[in-house]
CSV table of C-alpha atoms in Angstrom, one decimal:
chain,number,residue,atom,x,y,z
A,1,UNK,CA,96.1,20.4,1.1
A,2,UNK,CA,96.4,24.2,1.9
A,3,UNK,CA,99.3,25.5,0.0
A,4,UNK,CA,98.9,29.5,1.4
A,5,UNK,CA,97.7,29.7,4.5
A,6,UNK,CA,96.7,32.2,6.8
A,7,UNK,CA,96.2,31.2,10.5
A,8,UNK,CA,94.8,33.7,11.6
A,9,UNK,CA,90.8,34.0,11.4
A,10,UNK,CA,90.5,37.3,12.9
A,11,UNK,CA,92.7,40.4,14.2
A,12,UNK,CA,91.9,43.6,16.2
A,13,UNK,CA,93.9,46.5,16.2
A,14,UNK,CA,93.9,50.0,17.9
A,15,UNK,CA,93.6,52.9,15.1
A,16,UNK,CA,96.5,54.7,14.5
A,17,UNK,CA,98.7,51.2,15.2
A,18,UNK,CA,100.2,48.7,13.0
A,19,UNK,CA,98.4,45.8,11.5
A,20,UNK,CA,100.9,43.2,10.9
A,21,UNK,CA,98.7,39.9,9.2
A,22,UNK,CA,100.8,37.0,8.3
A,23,UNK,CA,100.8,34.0,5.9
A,24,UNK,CA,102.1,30.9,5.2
A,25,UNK,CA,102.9,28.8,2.2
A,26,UNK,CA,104.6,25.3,1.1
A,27,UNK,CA,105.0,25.4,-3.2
A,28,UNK,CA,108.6,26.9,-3.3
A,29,UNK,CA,107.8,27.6,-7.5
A,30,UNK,CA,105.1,30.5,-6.5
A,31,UNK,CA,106.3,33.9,-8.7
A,32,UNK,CA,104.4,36.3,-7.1
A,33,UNK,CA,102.9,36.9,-3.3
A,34,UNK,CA,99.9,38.9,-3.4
A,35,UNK,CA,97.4,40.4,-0.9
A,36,UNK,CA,93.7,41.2,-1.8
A,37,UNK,CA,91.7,43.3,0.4
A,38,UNK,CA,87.5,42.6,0.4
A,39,UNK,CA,84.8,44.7,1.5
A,40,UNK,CA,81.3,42.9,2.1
A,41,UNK,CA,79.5,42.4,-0.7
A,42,UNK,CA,82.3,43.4,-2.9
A,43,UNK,CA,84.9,41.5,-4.8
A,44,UNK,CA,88.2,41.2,-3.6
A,45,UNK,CA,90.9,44.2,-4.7
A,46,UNK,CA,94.3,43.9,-4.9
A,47,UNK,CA,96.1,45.9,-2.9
A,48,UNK,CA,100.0,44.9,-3.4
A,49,UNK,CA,102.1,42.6,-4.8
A,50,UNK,CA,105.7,41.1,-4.1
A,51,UNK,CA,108.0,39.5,-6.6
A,52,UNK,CA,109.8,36.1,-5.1
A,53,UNK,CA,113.2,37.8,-6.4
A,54,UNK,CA,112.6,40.5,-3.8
A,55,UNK,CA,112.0,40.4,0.0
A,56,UNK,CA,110.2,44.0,1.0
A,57,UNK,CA,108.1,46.2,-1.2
A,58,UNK,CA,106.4,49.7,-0.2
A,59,UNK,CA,103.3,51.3,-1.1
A,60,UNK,CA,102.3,54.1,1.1
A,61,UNK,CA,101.1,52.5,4.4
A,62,UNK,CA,100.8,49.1,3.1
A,63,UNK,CA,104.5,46.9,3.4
A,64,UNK,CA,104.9,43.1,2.2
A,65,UNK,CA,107.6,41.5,3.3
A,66,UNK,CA,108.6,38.2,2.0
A,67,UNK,CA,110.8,35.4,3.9
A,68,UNK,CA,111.6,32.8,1.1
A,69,UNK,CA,113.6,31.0,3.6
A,70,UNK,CA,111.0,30.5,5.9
A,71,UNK,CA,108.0,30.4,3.3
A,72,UNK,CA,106.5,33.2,5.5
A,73,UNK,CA,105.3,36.7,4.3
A,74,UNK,CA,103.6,39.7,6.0
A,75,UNK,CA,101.4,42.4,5.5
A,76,UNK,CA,102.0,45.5,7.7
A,77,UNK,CA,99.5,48.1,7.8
A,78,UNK,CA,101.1,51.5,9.1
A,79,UNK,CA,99.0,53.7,10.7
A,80,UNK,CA,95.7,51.7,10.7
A,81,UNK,CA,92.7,53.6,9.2
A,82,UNK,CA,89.1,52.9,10.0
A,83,UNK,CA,88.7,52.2,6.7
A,84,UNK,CA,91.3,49.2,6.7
A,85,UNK,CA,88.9,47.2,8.5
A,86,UNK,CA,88.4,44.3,5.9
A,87,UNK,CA,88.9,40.7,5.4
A,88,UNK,CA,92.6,40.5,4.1
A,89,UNK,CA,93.8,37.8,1.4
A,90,UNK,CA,97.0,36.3,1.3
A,91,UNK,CA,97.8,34.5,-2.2
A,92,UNK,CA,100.7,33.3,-4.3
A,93,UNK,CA,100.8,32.8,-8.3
A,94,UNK,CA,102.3,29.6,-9.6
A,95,UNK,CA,104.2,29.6,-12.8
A,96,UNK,CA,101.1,28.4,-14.5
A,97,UNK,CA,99.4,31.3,-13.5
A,98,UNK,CA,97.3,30.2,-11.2
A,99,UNK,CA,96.4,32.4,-8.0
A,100,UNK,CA,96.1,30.3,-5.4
A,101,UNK,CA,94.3,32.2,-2.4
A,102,UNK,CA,94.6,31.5,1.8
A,103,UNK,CA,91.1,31.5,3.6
A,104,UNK,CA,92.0,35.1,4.5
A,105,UNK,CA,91.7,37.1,8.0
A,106,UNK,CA,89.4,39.6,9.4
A,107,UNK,CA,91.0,42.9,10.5
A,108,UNK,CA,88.9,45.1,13.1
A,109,UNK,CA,90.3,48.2,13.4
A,110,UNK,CA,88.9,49.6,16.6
A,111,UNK,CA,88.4,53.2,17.6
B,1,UNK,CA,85.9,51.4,-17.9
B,2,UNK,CA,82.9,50.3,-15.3
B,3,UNK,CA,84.8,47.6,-14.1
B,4,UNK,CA,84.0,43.6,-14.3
B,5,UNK,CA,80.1,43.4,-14.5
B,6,UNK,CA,78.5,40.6,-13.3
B,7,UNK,CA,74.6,39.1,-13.6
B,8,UNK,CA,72.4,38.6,-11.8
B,9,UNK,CA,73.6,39.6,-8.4
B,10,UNK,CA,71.6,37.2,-6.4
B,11,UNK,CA,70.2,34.1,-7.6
B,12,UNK,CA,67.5,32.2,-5.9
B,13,UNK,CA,66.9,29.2,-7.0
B,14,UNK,CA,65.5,25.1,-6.4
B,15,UNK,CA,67.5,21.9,-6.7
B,16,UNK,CA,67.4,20.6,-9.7
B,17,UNK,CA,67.4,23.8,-12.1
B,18,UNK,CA,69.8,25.1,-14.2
B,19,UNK,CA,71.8,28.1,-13.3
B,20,UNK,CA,73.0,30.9,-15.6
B,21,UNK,CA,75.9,33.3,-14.0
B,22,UNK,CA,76.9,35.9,-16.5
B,23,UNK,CA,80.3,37.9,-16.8
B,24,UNK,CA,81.8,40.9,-18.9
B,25,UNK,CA,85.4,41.3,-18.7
B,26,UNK,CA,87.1,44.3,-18.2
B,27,UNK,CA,87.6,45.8,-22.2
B,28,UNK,CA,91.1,44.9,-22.7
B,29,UNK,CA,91.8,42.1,-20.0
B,30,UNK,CA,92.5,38.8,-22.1
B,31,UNK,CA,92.7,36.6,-19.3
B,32,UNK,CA,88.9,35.5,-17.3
B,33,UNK,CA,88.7,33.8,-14.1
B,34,UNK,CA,85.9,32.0,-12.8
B,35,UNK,CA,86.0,31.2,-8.7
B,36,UNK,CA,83.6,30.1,-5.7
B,37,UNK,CA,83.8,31.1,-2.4
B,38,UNK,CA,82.6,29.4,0.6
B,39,UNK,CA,83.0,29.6,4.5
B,40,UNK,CA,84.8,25.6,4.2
B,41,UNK,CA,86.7,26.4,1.0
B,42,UNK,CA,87.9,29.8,0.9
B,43,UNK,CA,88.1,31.4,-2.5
B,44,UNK,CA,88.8,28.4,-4.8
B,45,UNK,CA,89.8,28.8,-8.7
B,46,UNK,CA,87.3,26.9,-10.6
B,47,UNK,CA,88.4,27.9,-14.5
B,48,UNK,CA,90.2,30.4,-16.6
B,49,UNK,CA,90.6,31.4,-19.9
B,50,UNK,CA,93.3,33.2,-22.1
B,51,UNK,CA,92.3,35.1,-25.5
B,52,UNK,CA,88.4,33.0,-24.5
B,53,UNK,CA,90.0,29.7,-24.9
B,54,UNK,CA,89.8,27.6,-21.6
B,55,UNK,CA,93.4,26.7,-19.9
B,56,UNK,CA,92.7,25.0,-16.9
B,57,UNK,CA,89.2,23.7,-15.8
B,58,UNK,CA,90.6,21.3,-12.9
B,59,UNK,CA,88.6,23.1,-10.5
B,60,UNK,CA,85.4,22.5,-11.9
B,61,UNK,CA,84.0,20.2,-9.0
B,62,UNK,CA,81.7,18.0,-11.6
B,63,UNK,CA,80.7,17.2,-14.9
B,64,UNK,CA,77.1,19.6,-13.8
B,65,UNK,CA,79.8,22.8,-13.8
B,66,UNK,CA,80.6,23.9,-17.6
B,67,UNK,CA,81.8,27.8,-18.8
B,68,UNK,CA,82.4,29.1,-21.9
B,69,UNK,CA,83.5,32.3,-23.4
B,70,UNK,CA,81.9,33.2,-27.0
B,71,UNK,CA,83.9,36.0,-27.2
B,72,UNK,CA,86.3,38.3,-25.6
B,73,UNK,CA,83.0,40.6,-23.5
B,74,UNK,CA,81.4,37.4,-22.2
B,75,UNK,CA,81.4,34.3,-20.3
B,76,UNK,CA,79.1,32.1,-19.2
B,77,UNK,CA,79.2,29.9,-15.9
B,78,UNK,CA,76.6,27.5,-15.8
B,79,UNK,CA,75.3,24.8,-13.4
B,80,UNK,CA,73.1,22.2,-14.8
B,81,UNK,CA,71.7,20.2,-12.3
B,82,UNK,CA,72.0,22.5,-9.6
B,83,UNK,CA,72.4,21.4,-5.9
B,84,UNK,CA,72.1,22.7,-2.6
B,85,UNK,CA,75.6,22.2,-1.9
B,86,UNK,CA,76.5,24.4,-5.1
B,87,UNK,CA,75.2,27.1,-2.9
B,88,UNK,CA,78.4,30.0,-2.9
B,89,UNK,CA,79.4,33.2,-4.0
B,90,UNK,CA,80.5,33.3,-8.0
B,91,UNK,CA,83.3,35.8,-8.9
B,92,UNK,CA,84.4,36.2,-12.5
B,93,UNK,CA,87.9,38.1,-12.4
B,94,UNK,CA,89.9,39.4,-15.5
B,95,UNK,CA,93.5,40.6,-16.1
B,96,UNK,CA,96.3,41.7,-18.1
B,97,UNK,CA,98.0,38.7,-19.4
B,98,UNK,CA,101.4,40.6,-18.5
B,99,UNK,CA,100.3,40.7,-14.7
B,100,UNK,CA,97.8,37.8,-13.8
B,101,UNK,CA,98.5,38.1,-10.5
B,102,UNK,CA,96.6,41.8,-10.5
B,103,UNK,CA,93.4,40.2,-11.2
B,104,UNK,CA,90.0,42.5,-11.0
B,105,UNK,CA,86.9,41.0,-10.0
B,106,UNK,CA,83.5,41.7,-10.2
B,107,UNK,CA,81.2,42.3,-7.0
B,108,UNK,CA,80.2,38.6,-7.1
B,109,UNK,CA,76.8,36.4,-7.8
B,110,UNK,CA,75.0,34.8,-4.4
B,111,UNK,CA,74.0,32.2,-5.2
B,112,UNK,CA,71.3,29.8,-3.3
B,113,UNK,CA,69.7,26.5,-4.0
B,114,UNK,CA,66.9,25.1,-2.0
């Protein structure tokens, strides 16, 4: 029983567009919506974080936007770099302090 | 601070044998995370630990799985029988316990069983 999901296994997108990945999730008592970014052969890195009391937070190029409604949030990536080309985790913290953490999705950013 | 250190990197090893996967915490951190990855899985939370006293071990899949944590610079995963299927990559992961969900791992242990 998934409780963050992200459907999508893959995504490829031109450079200099936006990345928009997307995830799912069904505990309504998560805190905090995270994304983790992973290189191969490296751990995963956190990149930014979104409190369930909010719906949008900003950090440079990198936007999560959070739909409690829906149990949907996003990751937009604006303008897609070369070096954004990563497997992208999507994850939520329960009040226990668990991280519980989606499969994740490829990004290809393509020349 | 050089980050979350894990040992060894790889690990090769056959069925049957016990399995050592070491971890140094970021100085500091007083939360440790223990997690497996696999293609079926995903990243899975196995244990963690607050001020080196387990929490939660639920995702330990079997009695062979045991960690502990000495002390607040180390912790010890180990596998004892080990099994094919325990084949994964290990990530030890430490935080702030102000902000667990900005968690810093380490680059990870392969591990294989034959």
């Amino acid at each position: 029983d998934q409780q963050v999901k992200q459907n999508s296994p893959s995504l490829s997108v031109q450079e200099g567009r936006i990345s928009i990945l997307n995830c799912d999730y069904t505990n309504s008592m998560f805190d905090y919506f995270l994304w983790y970014k992973k290189y191969p052969a490296e751990g995963p890195t956190f990149l930014i974080s979104i409190s369930s009391i909010k719906d949008k937070n900003e950090d440079g190029r990198f936007t999560v936007f959070l739909n409690k409604s829906a149990k949907h949030l996003s990751l937009h990536i604006v303008p897609s770099q070369p070096g954004d080309s990563a497997v992208y985790f999507c994850a939520a913290r329960a009040r226990d302090d668990k991280i519980i953490f989606g499969k994740g999705t490829r990004l290809h950013i393509l020349p | 601070d050089a980050g979350v250190i894990q040992s060894p990197r790889h690990e090769v090893t056959e069925m049957g044998q016990e399995v050592t996967l070491r971890c140094k915490p970021i100085s500091g951190h007083d939360y440790l995370f223990w997690y497996r990855q696999t293609m079926m899985r995903g990243l899975e939370l196995l244990i963690y630990f607050n001020n080196n006293v387990p929490i939660d071990d639920s995702g330990m899949p079997e009695d062979r799985f045991s960690a502990k944590m000495p002390n607040a610079s180390f912790s010890t995963l180990k596998i004892q029988p080990s099994e094919p299927r325990d084949s994964a990559v290990y990530f030890c992961a430490s935080s702030f316990s102000w902000a667990t969900y900005e968690q810093y791992f380490g680059p990870g242990t392969r591990l294989t069983v034959t």
